[in-house]
Amino acid sequence: MNQPLFAPSLDLGVIGNSSSAALIDRNGSIVWMCAPRMDGDPVFCSLLGEGPDKPPGDGGRWSISLRNVATSEQRYLRNTAILETVLTDHDGNRLRITDFAPRFKANGRIFRPQTIVRLVEPVEGAPRIQVDLRPRHGYGAQEPETTRGTNHIRFLLGGQVLRMTTDAPVEFVERRTPFLLDRPCAFILGPDERLTQAPLHTARAFLEETENYWREWVRYLSLPIDFQDVVIRSAITLKLCSHEETGGIVAALTTSIPEYGQSGRTWDYRFCWLRDSYFTVKALNLLGATKTMEDYLGYVSNIAADSPDGYLQPLFGLGLERLLDERIVGDLPGYRGYGPVRSGNAAYTQVQNDGYGSVILSIMQCFFDERLPVMGGEALFGRLEPLGDQAFARWDQSDAGIWEFRTRNGVHTHSAMMCWAACDRLARIAVKLGLDSRAAHWCQRADIIRAGILERAWNEGMKSFVSSFGGADLDASLLLMPEIGFLPAQDPRFLSTLAACEAHLRFGNHLYRYRAPDDFGEPETAFTACTFWLIDALTRVGRKEDARAIFADVLKHRNHLGLLSEGLHVESGELWGNFPQTYSMVGLINAAMHLSRRWEDVL
């Protein structure tokens, strides 16, 4: 068996259809895919299963490898979520792998099956390939029972069955026997259902329809004149992180990619954080892709309906699950052997008071946007008011904060600001609906919170706002004050806070979220979303050239397909943390929109 051309890294591509998603490395191997949902059991998990004590291929993966491979080229088909990998061997033989998840309009709805299609074609010469299809279940612990038919292999994976149907020789696939690729072959992995047509015909039909769908979707985005490729790739990636059936949005597609090395900071991000979802919805709304907001409205409406007193936990499962118990997975060594690998996230038990503002901010547009088929009215406003009541009750109460500290709480400035935002936006919505008494009520509450923050979060000795009331530490969320609307960017207090954050948190062109030691010591990587918050703040205060220089540096640190993870190791420039991180992809969109020239200045 060939050794991989590339060692495990975050040089990964994402394919998906807002139902299923998979990560593919530069060798053309699927190294991560969960089923039946994006937060489910990883069917392919070699991204976390090929540590120093495990040989390549021992973990769950699906590789289509070229014998004696020499080079790999990889790209997305223009304006799509379709990934193309071209492998060339030492003798010049070449093949192309086209990977995608079907997504297109059919019979009056979006067809998005939990299916992955792999189309493999000879390009030059006589390539000889080996197909290694080894799904797992139980988080890598168990091999599935299999049965085979004339054109398919069935895999019993715990409580689910997947079927791989192909027009390649099933014998060669089952035994991982190398064979000559003398004609195109299709591999379709999905539900245990028979295809109505030949695999190659089905694959090509799905490919054409899926390519047309994505190009049409991109066509209606409201793009800036500059950085269009950056925005398009980011928008598609955010769309792939949404679970359209329920409206939930995962923070990332992976679990347990460490923030850096042996830090122990390995968290499961395959859930819907109210905070992260707000940023994702806002970025897509900015581009005119409002359907994700409409779906998310249904998601949070269900959450609110199940929370009659308005209390919100910070995160939920994609199916609205509330219990997301965290456990260590012992059968996977972790990314590059850096564990532990975790399933679930104990942060769901935390108190994080910024969620009330996050929900209201994320769906506020539906009260004002006349393009929407159904706009928000008094009924929806009534469902949001209990969230405002919680925000007002909690704005000066201790919580774990935006960074989810596990062993210490405080009255965090960002949480208080988001509570203010909840009340402030409810007042604005009430004005729009003509509910004068409710507008006055929420305006009064917002004023009380704002006055309290200005008094208690300001450190006169430091001439800066600080992370928590009465404290002396800084964190990057303070840079969001103008973004949230709490203070104008030119306010002297914000300008001095920006200067303090740059002095203490900025290293070169990258920003740490904070520098004070936490439960695991001092952070070792810059948090990419925070770097984008710095870009936004600099743009708002008129330092556009500084912002452009930072943005140019961040763009250089994307992977070869234009994607970003959670963080960046400043010294090495290497990506670390869960992938792809919606926070980071949102930042790319926001920065591009703010820094681009205007259309009217060019045309």
Coordinates of C-alpha atoms in Angstrom, one line a residue, residues 20 35 40 74 204 262 270 278 292 339 364 412 578:
S20 CA -24.0 15.5 5.1
A35 CA -23.5 10.0 10.1
G40 CA -23.1 11.9 14.7
Q74 CA -6.7 20.0 -5.8
R204 CA -23.0 12.3 -13.8
Q262 CA -0.4 18.8 23.5
R270 CA -20.2 19.9 16.1
Y278 CA -25.6 34.7 15.2
T292 CA -30.3 30.2 6.4
G339 CA -5.6 13.8 22.5
M364 CA -34.0 40.8 14.1
H412 CA -18.2 39.5 31.9
N578 CA -11.5 22.6 14.8

